[in-house]
Coordinates of C-alpha atoms and ligand atoms in Angstrom, one line a residue:
X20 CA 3.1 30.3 -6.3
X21 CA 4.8 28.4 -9.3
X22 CA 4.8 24.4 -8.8
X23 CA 7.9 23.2 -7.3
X24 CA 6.1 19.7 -6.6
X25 CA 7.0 16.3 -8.1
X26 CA 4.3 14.0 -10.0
X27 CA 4.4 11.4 -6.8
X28 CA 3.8 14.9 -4.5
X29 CA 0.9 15.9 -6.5
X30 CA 0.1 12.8 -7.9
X31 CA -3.0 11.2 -6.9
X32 CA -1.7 7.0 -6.5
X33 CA -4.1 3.9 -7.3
X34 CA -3.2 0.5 -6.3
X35 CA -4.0 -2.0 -8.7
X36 CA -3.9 -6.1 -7.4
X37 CA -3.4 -7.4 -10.9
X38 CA -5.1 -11.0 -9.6
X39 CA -8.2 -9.1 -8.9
X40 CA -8.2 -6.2 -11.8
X41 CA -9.4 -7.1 -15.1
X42 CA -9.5 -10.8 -16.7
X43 CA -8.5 -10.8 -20.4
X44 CA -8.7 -14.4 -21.0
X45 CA -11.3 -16.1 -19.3
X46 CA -8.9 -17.9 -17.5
X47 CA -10.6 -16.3 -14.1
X48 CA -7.4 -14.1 -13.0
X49 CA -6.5 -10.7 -14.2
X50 CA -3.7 -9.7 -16.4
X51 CA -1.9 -6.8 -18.0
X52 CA -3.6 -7.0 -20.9
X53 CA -7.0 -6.5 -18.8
X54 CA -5.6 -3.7 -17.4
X55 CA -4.5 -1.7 -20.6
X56 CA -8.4 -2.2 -21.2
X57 CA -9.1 -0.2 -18.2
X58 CA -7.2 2.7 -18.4
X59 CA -9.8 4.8 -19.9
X60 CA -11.6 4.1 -17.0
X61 CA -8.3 5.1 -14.7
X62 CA -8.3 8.0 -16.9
X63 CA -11.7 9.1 -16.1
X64 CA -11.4 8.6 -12.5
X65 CA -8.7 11.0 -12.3
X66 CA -6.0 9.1 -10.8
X67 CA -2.5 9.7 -12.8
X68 CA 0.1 6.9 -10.6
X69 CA -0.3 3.5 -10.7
X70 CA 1.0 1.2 -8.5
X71 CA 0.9 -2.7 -9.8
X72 CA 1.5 -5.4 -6.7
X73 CA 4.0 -8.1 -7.9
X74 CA 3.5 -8.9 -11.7
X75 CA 6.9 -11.0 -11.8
X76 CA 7.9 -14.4 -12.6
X77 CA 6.2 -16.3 -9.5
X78 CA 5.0 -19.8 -8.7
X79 CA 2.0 -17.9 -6.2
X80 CA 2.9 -19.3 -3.2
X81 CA 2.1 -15.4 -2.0
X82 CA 0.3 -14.8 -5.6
X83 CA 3.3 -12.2 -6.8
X84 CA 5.2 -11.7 -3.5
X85 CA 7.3 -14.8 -3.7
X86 CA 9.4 -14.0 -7.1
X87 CA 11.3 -16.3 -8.9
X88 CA 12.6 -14.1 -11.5
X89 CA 12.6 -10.6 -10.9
X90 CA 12.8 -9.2 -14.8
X91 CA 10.8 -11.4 -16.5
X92 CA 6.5 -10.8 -16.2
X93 CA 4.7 -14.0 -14.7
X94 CA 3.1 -15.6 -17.8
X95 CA -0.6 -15.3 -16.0
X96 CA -0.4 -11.9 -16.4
X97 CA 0.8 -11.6 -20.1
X98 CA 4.7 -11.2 -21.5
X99 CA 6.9 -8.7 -21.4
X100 CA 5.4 -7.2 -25.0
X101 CA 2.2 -6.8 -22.7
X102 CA 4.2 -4.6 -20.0
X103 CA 5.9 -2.9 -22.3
X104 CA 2.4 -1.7 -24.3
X105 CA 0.8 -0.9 -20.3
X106 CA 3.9 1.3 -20.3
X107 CA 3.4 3.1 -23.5
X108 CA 0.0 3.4 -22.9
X109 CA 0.1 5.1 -19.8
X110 CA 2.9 7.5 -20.8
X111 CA 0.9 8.2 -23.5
X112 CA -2.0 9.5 -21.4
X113 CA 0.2 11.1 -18.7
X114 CA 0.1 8.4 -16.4
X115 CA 2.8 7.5 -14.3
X116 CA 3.9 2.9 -13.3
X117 CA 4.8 2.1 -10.2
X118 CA 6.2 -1.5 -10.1
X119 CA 6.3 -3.6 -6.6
X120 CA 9.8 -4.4 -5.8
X121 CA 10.0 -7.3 -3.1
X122 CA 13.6 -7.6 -1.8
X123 CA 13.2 -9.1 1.4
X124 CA 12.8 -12.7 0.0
X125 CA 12.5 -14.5 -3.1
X126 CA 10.9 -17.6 -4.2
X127 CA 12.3 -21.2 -2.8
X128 CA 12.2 -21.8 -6.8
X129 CA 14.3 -18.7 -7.5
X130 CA 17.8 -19.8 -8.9
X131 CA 19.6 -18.2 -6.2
X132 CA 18.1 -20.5 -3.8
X133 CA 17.7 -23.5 -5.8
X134 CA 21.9 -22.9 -5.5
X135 CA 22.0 -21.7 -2.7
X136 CA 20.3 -24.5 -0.6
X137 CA 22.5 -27.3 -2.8
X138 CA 25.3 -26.9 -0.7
X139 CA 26.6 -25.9 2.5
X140 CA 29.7 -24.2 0.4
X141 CA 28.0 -23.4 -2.9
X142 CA 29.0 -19.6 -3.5
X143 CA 25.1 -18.5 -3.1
X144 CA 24.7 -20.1 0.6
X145 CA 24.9 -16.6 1.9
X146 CA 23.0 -15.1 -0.2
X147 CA 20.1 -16.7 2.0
X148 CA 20.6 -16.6 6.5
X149 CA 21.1 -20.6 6.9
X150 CA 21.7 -21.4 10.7
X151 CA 23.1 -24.5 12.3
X152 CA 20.1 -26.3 14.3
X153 CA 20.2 -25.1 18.2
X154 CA 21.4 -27.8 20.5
X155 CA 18.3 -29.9 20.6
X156 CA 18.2 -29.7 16.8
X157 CA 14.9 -27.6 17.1
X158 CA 15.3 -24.4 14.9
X159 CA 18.6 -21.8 15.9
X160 CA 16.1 -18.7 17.8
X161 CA 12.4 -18.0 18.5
X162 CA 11.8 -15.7 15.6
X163 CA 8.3 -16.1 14.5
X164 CA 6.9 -15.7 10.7
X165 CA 4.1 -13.5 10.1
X166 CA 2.2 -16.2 8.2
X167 CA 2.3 -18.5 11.7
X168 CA 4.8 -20.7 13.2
X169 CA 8.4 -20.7 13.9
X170 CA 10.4 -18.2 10.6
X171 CA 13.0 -20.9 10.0
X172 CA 12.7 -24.3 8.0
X173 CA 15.0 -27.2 8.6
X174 CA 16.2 -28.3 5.1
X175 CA 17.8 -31.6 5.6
X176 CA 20.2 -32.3 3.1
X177 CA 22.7 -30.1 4.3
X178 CA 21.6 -29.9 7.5
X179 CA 21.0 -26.2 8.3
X180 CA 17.8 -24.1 8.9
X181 CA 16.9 -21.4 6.5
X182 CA 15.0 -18.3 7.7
X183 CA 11.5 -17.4 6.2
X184 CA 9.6 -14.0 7.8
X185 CA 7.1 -15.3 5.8
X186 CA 5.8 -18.5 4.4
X187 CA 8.2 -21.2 4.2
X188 CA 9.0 -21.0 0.4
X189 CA 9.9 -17.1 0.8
X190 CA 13.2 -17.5 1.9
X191 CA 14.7 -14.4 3.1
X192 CA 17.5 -13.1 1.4
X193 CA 21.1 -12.2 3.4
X194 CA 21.2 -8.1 2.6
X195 CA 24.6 -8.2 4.7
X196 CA 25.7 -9.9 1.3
X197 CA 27.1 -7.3 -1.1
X198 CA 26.4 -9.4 -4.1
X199 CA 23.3 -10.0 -3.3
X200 CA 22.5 -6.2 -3.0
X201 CA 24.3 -5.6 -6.6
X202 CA 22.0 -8.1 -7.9
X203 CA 18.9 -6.8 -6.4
X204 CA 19.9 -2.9 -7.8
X205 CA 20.5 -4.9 -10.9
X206 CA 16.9 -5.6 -11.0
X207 CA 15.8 -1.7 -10.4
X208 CA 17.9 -0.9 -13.3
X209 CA 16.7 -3.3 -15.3
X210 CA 12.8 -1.8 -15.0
X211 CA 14.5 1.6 -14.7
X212 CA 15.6 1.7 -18.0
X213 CA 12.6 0.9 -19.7
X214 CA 11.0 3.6 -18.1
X215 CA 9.4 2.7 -14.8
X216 CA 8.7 5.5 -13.0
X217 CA 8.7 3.8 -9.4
X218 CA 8.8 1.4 -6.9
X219 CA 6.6 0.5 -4.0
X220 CA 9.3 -1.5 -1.9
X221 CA 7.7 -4.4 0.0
X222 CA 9.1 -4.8 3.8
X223 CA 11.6 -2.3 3.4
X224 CA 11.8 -2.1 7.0
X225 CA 13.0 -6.2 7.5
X226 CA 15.7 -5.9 5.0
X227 CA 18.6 -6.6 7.9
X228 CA 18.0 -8.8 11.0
X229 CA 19.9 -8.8 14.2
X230 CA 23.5 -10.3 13.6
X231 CA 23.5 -12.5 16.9
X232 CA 20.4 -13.6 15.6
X233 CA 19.5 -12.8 19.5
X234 CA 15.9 -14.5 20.9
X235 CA 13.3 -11.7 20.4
X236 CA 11.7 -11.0 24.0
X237 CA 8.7 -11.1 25.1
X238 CA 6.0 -8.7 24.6
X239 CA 4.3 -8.0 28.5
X240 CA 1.5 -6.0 26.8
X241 CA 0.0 -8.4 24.4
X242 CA -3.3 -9.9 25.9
X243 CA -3.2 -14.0 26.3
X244 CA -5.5 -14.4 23.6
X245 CA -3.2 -12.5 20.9
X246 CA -1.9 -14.7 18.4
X247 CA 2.0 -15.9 19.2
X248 CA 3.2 -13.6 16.4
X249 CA 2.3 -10.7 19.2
X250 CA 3.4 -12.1 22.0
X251 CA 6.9 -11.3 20.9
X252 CA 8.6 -8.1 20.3
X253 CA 10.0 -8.3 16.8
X254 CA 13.2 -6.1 18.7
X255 CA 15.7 -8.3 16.5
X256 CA 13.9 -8.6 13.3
X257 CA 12.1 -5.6 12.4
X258 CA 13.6 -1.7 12.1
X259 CA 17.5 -2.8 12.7
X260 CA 19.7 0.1 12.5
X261 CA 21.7 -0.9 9.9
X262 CA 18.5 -1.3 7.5
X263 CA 19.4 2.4 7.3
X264 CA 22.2 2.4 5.2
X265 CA 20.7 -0.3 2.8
X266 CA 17.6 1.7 2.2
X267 CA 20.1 5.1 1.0
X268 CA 21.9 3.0 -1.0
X269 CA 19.4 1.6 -2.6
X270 CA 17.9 5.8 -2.8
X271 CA 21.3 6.0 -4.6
X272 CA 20.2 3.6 -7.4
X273 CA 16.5 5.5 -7.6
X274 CA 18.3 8.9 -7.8
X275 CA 20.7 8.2 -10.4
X276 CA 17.8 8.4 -13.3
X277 CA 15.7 11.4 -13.3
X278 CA 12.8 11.8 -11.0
X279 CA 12.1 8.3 -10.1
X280 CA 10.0 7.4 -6.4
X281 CA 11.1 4.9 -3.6
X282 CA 7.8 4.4 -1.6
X283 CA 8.7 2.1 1.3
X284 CA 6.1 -0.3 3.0
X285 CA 7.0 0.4 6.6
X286 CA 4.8 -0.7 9.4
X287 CA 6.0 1.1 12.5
X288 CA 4.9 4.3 14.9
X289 CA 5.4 7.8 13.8
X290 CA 8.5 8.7 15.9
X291 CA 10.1 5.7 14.4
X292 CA 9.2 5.4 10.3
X293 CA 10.0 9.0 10.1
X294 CA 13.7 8.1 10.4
X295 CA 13.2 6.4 7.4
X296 CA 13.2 9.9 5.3
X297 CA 16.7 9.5 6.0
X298 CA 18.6 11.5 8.0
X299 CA 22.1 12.6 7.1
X300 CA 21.4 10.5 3.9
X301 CA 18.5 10.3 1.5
X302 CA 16.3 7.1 1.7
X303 CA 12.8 6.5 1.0
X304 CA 10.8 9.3 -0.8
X305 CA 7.4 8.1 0.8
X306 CA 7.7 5.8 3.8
X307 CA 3.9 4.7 3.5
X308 CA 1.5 5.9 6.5
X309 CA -0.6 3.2 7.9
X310 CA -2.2 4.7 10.9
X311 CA -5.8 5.3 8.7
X312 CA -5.8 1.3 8.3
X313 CA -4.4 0.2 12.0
X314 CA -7.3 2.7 13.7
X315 CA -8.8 0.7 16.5
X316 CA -11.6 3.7 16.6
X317 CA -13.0 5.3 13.4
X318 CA -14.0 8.8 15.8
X319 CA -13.4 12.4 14.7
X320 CA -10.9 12.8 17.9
X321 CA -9.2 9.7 17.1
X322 CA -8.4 10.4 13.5
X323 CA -7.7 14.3 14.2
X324 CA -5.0 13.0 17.0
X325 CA -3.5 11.4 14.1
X326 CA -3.7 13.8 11.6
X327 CA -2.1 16.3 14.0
X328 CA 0.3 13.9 15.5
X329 CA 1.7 12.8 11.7
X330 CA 2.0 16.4 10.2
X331 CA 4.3 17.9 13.6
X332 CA 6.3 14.8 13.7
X333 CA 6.9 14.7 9.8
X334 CA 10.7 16.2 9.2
X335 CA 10.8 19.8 7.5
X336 CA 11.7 18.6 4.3
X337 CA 9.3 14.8 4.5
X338 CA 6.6 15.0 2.2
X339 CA 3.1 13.2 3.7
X340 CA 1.0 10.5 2.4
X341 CA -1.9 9.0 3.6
X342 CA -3.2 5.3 2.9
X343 CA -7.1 3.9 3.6
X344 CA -6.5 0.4 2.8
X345 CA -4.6 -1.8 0.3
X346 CA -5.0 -5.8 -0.8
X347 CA -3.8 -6.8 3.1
X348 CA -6.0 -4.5 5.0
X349 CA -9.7 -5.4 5.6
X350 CA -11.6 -3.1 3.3
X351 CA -12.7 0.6 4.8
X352 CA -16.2 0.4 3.5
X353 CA -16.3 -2.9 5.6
X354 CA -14.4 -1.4 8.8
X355 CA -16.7 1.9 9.2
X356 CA -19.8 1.6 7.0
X357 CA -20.8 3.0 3.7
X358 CA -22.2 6.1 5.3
X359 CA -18.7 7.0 7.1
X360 CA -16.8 5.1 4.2
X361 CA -17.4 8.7 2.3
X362 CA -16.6 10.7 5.0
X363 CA -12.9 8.3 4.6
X364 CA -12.9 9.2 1.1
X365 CA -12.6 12.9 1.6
X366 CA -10.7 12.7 4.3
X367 CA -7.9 11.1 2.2
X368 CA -8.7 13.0 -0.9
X369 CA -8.8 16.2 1.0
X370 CA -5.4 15.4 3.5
X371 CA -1.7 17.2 3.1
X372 CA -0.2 14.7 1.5
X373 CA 0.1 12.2 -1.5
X374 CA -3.4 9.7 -1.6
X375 CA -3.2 6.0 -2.4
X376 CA -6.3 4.5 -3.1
X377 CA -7.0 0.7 -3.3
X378 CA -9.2 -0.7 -6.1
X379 CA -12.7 -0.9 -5.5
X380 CA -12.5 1.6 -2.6
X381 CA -13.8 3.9 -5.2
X382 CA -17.3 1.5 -5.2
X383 CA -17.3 1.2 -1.5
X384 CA -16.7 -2.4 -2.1
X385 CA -16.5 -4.3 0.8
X386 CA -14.9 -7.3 2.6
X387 CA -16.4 -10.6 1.1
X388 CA -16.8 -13.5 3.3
X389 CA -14.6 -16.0 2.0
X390 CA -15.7 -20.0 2.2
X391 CA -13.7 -22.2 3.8
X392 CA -12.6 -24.1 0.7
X393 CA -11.6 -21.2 -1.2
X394 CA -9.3 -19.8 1.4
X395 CA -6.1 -19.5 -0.8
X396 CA -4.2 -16.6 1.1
X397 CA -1.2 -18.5 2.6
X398 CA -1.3 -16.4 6.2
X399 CA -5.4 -17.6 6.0
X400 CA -4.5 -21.3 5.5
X401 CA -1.5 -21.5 8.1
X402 CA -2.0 -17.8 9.9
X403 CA -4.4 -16.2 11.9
X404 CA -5.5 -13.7 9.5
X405 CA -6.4 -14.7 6.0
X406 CA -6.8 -12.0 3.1
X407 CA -8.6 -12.8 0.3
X408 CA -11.7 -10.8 1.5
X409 CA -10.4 -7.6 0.7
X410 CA -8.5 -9.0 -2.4
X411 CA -11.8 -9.7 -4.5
X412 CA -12.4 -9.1 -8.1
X413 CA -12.9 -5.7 -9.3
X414 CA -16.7 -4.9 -10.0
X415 CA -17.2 -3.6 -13.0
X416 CA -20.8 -4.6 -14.2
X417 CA -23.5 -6.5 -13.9
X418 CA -22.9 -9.0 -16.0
X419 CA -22.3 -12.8 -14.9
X420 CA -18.7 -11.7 -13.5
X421 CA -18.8 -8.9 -12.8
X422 CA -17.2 -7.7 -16.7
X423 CA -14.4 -9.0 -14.4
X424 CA -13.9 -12.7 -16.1
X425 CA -15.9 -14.8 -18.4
X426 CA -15.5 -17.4 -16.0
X427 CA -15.4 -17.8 -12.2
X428 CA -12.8 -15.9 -10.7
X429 CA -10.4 -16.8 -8.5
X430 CA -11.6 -15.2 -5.3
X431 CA -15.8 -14.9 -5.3
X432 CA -17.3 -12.3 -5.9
X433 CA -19.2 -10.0 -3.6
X434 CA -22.9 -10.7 -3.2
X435 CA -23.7 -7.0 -4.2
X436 CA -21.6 -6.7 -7.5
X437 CA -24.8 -6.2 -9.5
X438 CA -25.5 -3.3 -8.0
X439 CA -22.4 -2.2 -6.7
X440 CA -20.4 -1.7 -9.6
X441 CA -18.3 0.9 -12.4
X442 CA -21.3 1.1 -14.7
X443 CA -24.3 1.5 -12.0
X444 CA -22.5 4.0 -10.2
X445 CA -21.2 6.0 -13.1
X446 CA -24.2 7.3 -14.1
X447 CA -25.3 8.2 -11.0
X448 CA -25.0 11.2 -9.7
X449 CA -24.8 10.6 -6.0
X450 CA -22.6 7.5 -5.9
X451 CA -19.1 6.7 -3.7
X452 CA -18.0 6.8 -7.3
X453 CA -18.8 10.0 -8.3
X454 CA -18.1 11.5 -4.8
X455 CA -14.3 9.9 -5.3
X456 CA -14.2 11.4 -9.3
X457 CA -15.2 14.6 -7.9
X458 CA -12.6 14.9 -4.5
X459 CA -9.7 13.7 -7.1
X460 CA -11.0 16.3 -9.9
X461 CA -11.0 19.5 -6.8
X462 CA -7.6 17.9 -5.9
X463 CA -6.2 18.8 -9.3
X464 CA -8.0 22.0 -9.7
X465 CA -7.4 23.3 -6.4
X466 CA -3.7 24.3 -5.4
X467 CA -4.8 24.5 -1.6
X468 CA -6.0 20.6 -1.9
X469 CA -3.1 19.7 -3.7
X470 CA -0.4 21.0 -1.6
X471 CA -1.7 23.7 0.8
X472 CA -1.0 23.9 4.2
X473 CA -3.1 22.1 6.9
X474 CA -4.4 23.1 10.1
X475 CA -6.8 21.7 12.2
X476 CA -9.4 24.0 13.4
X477 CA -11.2 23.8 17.0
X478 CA -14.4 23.3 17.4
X479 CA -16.4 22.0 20.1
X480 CA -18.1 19.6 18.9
X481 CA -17.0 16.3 19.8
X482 CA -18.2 14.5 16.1
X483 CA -16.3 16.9 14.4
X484 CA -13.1 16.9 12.6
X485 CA -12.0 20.3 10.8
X486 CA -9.3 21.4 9.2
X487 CA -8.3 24.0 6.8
X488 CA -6.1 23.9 3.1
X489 CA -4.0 27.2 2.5
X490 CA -2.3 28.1 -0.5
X491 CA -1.5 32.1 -1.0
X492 CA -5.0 33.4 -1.1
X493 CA -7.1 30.2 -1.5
X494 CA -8.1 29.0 1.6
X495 CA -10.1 25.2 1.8
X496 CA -12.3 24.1 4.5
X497 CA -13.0 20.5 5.4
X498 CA -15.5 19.9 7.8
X499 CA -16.4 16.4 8.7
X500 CA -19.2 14.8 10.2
X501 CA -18.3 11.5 11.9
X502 CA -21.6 10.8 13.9
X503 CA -25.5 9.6 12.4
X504 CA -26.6 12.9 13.6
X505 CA -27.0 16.2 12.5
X506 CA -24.6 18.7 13.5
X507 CA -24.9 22.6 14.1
X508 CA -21.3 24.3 14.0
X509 CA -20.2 28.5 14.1
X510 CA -16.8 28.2 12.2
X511 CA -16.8 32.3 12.1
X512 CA -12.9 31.6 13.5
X513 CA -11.7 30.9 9.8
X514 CA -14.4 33.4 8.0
X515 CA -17.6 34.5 7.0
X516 CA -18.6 33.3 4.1
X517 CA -17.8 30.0 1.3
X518 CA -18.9 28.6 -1.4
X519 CA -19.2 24.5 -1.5
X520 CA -17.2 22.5 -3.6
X521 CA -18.3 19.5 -2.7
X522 CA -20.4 17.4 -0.1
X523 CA -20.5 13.8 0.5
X524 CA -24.4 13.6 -0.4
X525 CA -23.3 15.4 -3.7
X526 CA -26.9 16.8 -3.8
X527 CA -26.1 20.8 -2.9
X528 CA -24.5 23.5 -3.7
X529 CA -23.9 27.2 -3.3
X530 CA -23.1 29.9 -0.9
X531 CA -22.8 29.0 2.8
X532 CA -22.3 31.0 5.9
X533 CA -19.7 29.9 8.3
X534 CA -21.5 31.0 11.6
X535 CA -24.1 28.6 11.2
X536 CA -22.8 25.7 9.5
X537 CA -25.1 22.7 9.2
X538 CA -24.4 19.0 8.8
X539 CA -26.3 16.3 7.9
X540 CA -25.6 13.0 9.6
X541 CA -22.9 11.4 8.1
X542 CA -22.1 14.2 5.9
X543 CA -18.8 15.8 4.7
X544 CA -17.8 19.4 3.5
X545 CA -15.3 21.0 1.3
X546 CA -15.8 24.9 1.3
X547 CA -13.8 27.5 -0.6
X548 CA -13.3 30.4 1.3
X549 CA -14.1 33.9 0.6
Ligands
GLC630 C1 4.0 -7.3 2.3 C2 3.0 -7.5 1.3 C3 2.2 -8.7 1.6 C4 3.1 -9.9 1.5 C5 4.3 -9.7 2.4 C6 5.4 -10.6 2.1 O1 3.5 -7.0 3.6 O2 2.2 -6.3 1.2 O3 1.1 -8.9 0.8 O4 2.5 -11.0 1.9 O5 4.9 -8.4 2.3 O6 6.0 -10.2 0.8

């Protein structure tokens, strides 16, 4: 079979949070710079996309996701000659960029809005959704941010609310507005044309609200005690049908370079973010699939329902992706334990699909408990979920910080960075970090890994998730192990024989036969058949 795949189809994607990454001058955050440092590492590891979270112009009201100047690099992390050597650099080794592109809202201290809240008539009012107060002067609707409280902010001078989804100085921007979508596909082609190979798109799915700006209703399945942000259905701000057209046009701007990828942040259920492939137009390459991170239950039926569920809903021509965690998403490691945290790791390492992992997954770092006085996340301080625990420094050594920073960083550090860390693990034969460098290495190797058929087998065992990899004659077996006990399994079904590749204790090899298949607990397999 010749390779008809694209680099973000094959490609295996990290997520870098470039607070949290790699400090290059001790002034406790990480910077481009840093990261250039770190790509030998990246290199090593086997990943070949990167994905950077927000590295623009921003005052950090959001730390990156409130922009204030969408071409120019926020002067924590470095200049623009610092971006432009990252670039280089990566090209050079065969590594792909992905940028973070947040349309949804800017900064309050953006330009536009600095302009656009001067005046009731001044020609970038609409560039922002400003509403007259309702009747008793309290704010025009009911729409709720996701930070906490009410989405709109009364701004007194002229006398109008403005609508924030999320914190108050990310006003959202009016994508009804034509010039306000020519300047945002201004900004793609501005990165475009230096040679970015991609954008992650933040929110893609709140681009357009509800016209009537219509009261969202309320939600009769949300328990009492779930936070007021739930108690709604987000009917007229979330997943409007005219977000459809923005999101091809906007595919329109990606296509006209060559081979460029549109991966959309979209938090919705399958039957709905699969529209967002586009239907009788083209729009996101990748709309991102959360259902790994939103498990309520880390079982082998629950995540094979999924599994199953995602690959027959996915349209004939939709390329999958699977996601464990990323920097607003309590850590894996954290969620199911370090034991089952491997079992995740092959389980997106060995899925259909394009893999994302998130920085320090690779360690099994974990959430850190955050004190109350260094809370900084914005939807921590005012929300009901803060999160900074999973956004902690990167843990690379021993040494006072981690190799992280010289001085204290600007989240803590876990308790267990000296011995969870790059250079204790690498070395060690049997470590999360190996196990990872290994999955991503058979990934490449193996067509059937990289983009093989899946098919999940039967068995009946209840602690068992199975599934197969086929690609003309090679033929991959996964078999999972998602309970602290040992399992006995006859998967004579798929064949008789295999030979390991790989096992999540990373302490066998050799021939095995498929009638009597034995797991340890907590263990993971991936078999070549034949
Ligand atoms: C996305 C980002 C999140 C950010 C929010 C607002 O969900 O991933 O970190 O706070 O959008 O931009």
């Amino acid at each position: 079979m010749t390779e008809l795949y694209r680099w973000w189809q094959t490609g295996v994607v990290y997520q870098i949070y470039p607070r949290s990454f790699q400090d290059s001058n001790a002034d406790g955050i990480g910077d481009l710079p840093g990261i250039i440092t770190r790509l030998d590492y990246l290199q090593w590891l086997g990943v070949n996309v990167i994905w950077l979270s927000p590295i623009f112009q921003s005052p950090m009201a959001d730390f990156g996701y409130d922009v204030s100047d969408y071409t120019a690099i926020e002067p924590i992390f470095g200049t623009m000659d610092d971006f432009d050597r990252l670039l280089t650099e990566m090209h050079r080794r065969g590594m792909r960029l992905m940028l973070d592109f947040v349309p949804n809202h800017t900064s309050d201290a953006h330009r536009w809005f600095v302009e656009s809240r001067a005046s009731r008539d001044n020609p970038k009012r609409d560039w922002y959704i400003w509403r007259d107060p309702a009747p008793d002067g309290g704010p025009p609707n009911n729409w709720l941010s996701y930070f906490g409280g009410s989405a709109w902010q009364y701004d007194a001078p002229t006398r109008q609310y403005y609508l924030h989804l999320f914190d108050v100085k990310q006003p959202d921007l009016n994508w009804r507005n034509l010039d306000v979508r020519a300047a945002m596909y201004d900004v793609l082609r501005f990165w475009f044309d230096k040679g970015v190979d991609g954008f992650r798109v933040d929110v893609i799915w709140l681009l357009i609200k509800d016209a009537e700006f219509r009261d969202n209703p309320p939600n009769p399945d949300a328990p009492p005690d779930a936070p007021p942000r739930e108690q709604q259905l987000r009917v007229y701000t979330e997943d409007q049908p005219e977000v459809h057209d923005v999101i091809a046009e906007m595919r329109q701007v990606f296509d006209a370079y060559d081979d460029r990828v549109m991966i959309g942040e979209i938090y919705l259920p399958y039957a709905r973010l699969m529209t967002y492939y586009g239907s009788s137009a083209k729009e996101v390459h990748l709309p991102f699939n959360f259902a790994l991170p939103l498990l309520q239950s880390w079982t082998a039926e629950r995540v094979r329902a999924v599994v199953d569920s995602y690959e027959s809903q996915l349209p004939a021509d939709g390329w999958p992706n699977w996601v464990l965690g990323n920097h607003d998403q309590s850590r894996y490691a954290t969620r199911v334990g370090q034991a089952q945290a491997r079992i995740a790791q092959m389980l997106l390492l060995t899925l259909r699909g394009t893999p994302t992992c998130y920085y320090g997954d690779e360690l099994g770092m974990e959430d850190v408990a955050i004190p109350l006085e260094r809370v900084v996340d914005p939807s921590g301080l005012h929300g009901d979920y803060g999160r900074d625990p999973e956004r902690t420094p990167m843990q690379w050594d021993a040494s006072p910080y981690a190799g992280f920073s010289t001085v204290e960083p600007w989240l803590p550090l876990a308790d267990d960075y000296q011995t969870r860390n790059v250079v204790a693990q690498r070395d060690d034969s049997t470590s999360m970090l190996t196990l990872v460098r290994r999955l991503i290495a058979l990934r490449h190797d193996y067509l059937a890994l990289r983009v093989g058929n899946y098919r999940s087998l039967h068995t009946d065992n209840a602690a068992i998730f199975a599934y197969l990899r086929v690609a003309d004659e090679q033929q991959v077996l996964v078999v999972l192990n998602f309970a602290s006990a040992a399992q006995h399994l006859d998967l004579s079904s798929v064949g008789t024989t295999g030979t390991l590749l790989c096992t999540t204790h990373l302490d066998d090899s050799g021939s095995v036969t498929l009638s009597k298949l034995a797991l340890r607990p907590d263990e993971g397999v991936v078999i070549v058949l034949g």
